[in-house]
Tab-separated table of C-alpha atoms in Angstrom:
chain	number	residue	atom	x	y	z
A	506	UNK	CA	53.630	-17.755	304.524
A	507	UNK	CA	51.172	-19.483	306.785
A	508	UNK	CA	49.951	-17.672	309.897
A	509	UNK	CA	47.222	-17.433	311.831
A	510	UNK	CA	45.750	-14.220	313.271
A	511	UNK	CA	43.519	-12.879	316.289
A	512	UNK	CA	42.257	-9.810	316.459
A	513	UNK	CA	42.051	-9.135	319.736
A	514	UNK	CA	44.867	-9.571	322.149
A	515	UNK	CA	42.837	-8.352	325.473
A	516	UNK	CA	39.051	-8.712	325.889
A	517	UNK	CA	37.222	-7.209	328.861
A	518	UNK	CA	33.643	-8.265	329.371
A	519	UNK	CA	30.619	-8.056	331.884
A	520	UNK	CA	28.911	-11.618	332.646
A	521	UNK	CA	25.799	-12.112	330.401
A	522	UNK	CA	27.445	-10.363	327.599
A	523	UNK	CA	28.221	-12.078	324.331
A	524	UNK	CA	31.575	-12.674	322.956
A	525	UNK	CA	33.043	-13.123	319.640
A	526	UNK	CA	36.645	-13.423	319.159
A	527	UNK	CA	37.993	-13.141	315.417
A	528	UNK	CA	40.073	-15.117	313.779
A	529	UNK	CA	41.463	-15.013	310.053
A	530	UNK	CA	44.327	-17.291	308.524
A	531	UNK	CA	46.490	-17.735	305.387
A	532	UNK	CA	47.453	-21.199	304.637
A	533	UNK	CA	47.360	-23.083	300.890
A	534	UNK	CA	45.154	-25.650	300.651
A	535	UNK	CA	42.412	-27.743	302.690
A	536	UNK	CA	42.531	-26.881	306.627
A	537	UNK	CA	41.211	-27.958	309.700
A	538	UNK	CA	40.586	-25.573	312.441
A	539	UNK	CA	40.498	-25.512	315.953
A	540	UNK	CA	40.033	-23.307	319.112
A	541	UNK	CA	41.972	-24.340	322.041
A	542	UNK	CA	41.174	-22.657	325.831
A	543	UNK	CA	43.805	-22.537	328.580
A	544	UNK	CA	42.595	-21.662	331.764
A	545	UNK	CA	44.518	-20.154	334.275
A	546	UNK	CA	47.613	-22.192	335.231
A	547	UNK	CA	46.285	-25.013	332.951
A	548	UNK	CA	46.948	-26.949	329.366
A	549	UNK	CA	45.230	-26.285	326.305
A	550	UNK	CA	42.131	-27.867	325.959
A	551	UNK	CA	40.115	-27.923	322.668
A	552	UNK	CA	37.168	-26.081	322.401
A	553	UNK	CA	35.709	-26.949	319.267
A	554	UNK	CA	37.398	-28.141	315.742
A	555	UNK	CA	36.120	-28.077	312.184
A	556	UNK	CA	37.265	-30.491	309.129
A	557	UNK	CA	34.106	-30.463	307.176
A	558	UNK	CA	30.943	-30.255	306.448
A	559	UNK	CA	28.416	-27.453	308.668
A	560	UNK	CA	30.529	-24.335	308.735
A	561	UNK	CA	28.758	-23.966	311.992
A	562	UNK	CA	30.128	-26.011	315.027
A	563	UNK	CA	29.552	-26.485	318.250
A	564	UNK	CA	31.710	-27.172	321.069
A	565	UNK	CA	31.848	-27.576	324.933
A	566	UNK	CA	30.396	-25.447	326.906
A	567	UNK	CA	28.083	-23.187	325.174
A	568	UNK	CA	30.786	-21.599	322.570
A	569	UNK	CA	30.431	-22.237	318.558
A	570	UNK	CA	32.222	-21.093	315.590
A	571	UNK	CA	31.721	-20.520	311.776
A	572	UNK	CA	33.804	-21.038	309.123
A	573	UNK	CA	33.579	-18.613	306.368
A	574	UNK	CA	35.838	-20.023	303.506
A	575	UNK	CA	35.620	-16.508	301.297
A	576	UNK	CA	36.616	-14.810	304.500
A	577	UNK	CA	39.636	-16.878	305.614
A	578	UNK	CA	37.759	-16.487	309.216
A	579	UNK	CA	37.249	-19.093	312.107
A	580	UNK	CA	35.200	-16.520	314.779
A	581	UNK	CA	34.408	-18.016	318.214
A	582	UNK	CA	31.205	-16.866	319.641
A	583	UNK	CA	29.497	-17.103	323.145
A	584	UNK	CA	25.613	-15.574	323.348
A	585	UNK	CA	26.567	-15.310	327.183
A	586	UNK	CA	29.996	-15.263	329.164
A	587	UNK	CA	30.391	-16.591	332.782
A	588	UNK	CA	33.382	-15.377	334.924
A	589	UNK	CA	34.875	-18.908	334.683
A	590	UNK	CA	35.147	-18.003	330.581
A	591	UNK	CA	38.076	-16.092	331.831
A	592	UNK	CA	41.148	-17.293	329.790
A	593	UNK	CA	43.338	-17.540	327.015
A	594	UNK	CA	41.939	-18.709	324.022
A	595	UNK	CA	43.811	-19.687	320.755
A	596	UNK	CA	42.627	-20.434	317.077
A	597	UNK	CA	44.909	-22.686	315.165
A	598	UNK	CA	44.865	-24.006	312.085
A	599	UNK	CA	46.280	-27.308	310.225
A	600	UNK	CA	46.226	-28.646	306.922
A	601	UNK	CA	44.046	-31.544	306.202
A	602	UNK	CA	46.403	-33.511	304.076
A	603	UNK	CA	47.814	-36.632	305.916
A	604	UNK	CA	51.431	-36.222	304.816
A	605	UNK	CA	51.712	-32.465	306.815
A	606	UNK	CA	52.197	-34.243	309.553
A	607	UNK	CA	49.267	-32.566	311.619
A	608	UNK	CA	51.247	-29.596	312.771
A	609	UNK	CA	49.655	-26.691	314.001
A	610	UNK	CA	49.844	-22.948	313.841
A	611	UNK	CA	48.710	-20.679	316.093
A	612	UNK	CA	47.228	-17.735	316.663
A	613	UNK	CA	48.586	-14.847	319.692
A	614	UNK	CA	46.216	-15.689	321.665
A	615	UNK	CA	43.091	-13.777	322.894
A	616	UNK	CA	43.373	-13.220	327.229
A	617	UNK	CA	39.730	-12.879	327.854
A	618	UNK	CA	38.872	-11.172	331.371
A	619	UNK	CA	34.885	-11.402	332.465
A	620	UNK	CA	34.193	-9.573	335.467
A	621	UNK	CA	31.575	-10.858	337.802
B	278	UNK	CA	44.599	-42.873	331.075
B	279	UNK	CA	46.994	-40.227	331.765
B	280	UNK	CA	47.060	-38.780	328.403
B	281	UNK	CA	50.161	-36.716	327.916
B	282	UNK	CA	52.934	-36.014	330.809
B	283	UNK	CA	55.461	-33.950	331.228
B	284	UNK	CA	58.498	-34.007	333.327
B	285	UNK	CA	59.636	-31.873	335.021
B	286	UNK	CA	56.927	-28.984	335.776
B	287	UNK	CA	59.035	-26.346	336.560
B	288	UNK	CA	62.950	-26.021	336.628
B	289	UNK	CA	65.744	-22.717	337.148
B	290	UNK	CA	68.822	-23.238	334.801
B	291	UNK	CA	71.731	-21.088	334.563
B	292	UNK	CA	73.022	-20.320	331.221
B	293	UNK	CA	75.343	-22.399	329.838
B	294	UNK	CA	73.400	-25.843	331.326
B	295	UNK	CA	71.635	-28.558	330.020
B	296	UNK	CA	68.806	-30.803	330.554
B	297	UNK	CA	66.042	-32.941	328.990
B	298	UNK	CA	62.071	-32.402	329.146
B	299	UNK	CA	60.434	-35.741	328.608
B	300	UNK	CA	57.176	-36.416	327.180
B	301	UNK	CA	55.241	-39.295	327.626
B	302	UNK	CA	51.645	-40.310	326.073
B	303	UNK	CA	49.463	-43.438	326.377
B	304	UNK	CA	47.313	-42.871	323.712
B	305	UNK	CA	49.291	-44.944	321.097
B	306	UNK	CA	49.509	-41.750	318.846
B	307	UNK	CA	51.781	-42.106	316.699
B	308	UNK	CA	52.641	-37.766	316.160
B	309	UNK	CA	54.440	-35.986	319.036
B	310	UNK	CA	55.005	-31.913	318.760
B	311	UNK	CA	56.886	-29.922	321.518
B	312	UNK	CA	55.881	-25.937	321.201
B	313	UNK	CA	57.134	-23.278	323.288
B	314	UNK	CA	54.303	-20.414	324.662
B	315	UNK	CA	55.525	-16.462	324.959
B	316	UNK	CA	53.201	-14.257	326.503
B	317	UNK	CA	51.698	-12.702	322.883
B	318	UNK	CA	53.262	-15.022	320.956
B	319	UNK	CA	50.843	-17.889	321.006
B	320	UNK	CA	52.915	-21.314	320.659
B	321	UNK	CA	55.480	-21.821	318.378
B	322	UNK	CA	56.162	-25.627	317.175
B	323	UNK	CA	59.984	-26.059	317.508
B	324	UNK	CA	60.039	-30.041	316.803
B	325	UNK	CA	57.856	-32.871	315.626
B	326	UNK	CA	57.881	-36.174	315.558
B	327	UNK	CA	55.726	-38.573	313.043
B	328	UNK	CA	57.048	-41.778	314.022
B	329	UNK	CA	58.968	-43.932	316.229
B	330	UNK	CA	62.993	-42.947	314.991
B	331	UNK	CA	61.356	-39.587	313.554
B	332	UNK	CA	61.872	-36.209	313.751
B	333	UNK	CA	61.399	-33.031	312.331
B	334	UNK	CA	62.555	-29.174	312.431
B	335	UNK	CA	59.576	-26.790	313.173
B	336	UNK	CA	59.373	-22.988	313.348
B	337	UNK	CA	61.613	-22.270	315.987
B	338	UNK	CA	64.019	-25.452	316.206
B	339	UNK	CA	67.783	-23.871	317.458
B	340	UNK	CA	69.114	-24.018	320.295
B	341	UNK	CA	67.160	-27.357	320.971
B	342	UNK	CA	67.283	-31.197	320.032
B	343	UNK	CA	65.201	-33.821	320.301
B	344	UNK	CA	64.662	-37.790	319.835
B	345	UNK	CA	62.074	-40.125	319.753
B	346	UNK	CA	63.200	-43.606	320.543
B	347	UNK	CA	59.936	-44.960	321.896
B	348	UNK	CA	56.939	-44.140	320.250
B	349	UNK	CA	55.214	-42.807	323.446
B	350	UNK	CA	58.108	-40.951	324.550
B	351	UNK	CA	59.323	-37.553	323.438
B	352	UNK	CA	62.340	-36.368	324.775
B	353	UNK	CA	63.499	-32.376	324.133
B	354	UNK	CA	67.381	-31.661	324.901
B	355	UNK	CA	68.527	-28.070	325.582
B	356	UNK	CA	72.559	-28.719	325.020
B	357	UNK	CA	73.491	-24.946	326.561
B	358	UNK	CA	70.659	-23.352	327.783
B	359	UNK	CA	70.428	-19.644	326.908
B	360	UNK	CA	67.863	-16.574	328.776
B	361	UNK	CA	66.194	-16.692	325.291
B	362	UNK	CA	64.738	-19.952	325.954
B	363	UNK	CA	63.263	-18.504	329.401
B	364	UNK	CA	59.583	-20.120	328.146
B	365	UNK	CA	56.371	-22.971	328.889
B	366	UNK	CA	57.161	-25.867	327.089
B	367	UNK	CA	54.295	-28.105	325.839
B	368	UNK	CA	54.036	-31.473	324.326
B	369	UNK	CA	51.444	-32.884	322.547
B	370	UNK	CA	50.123	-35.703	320.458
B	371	UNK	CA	47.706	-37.250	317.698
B	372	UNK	CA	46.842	-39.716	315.632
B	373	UNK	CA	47.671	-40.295	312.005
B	374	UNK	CA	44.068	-39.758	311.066
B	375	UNK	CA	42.478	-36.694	310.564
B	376	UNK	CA	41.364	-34.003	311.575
B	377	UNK	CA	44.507	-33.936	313.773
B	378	UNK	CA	43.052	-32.949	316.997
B	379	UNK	CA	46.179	-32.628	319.392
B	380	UNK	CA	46.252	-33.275	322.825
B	381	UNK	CA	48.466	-31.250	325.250
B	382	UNK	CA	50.715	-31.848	328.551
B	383	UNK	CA	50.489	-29.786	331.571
B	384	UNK	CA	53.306	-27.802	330.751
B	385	UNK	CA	56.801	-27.420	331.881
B	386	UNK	CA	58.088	-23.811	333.019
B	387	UNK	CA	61.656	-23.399	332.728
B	388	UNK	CA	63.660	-20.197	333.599
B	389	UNK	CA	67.374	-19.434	332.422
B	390	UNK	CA	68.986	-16.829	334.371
């Protein structure tokens, strides 16, 4: 079955520390992955997405994640967390074939708490 | 550009009621999802949409039906709401065009009692 899975369900940091939230999936086929952040109160907003090419990406405001095929693993990393990084972020996962109809599947969630 | 709105934002039901959530989107996409959030859950898809006069079962699709008569509006029926669908309701959208990058709603927070 396809799923998506985070390892961490609570995550307590200091400012200035770094962060890396994993992420691991099972799903057939070509994917596309994504890591969506919802702030407090908020909607999802993306964070970064990969569909090819660098395994590497970047996204919005400092945070980047690798794809590692062998591994099955989409981990998002931050060298250094500021307390308005506190939220809930989510990995999901889609395939890349046109006629899947872009659905996604998510992860739990990781609630990520950095104290000032 | 508003994106993707959602009405209502919040709303109390007792069981047994019903009521419609409507989605809206400018963005001409032609794929609408609605997903339900549980605290440790994550979001579970329970329609989609891939077309105007489309729609599709997801993961978690009973209890709940939904139409798309307009391509930029979504519209998700609860026929006899139950406590089970106590839950934040999200809608989103994309295009037909990879890498499927979907935009979300604010959210609508519904309690059955």
């Amino acid at each position: 079955a396809q799923s998506v899975s985070q390892h961490n369900h609570h995550v307590i940091l200091s400012e200035a520390a770094s962060l890396e939230l994993g992420c691991n999936y099972s799903y057939g086929g070509t994917v596309n992955l994504f890591w969506y952040v919802q702030y407090p109160g908020q909607h999802l907003q993306l964070l970064l997405k990969y569909f090819s090419g660098d395994p590497l990406v970047k996204g919005i405001k400092g945070f980047e994640a690798e794809f590692i095929k062998s591994k099955f693993s989409f981990n998002l990393r931050k060298p250094s967390v500021q307390w308005s990084d506190t939220a809930e972020y989510f990995c999901a996962v889609s395939s890349s074939f046109y006629n899947q109809g872009g659905k996604l599947i998510f992860g739990q969630g990781t609630e990520l708490s950095v104290k000032p | 550009n508003a994106g993707v709105t959602q009405t209502p934002k919040f709303r109390v039901l007792k069981t047994g009621q019903s009521m419609t959530l409507l989605c809206a989107q400018d963005m001409n996409h032609e794929y609408m999802y609605w997903y339900r959030q549980d605290p440790g859950m994550g979001l579970r898809l329970i329609h989609y949409s891939v077309g105007e006069g489309t729609t599709a079962k997801g993961e978690v699709p009973d209890g709940y039906n939904v139409s798309r008569l307009k391509k930029q509006n979504f519209l998700l029926g609860l026929e006899s709401a139950a406590p089970s669908q106590t839950s934040v309701y999200f809608c989103a959208s994309t295009r037909t065009s990879g890498p499927y990058e979907q935009y979300f709603g604010p959210g609508t927070r519904l309690t059955v009692t």
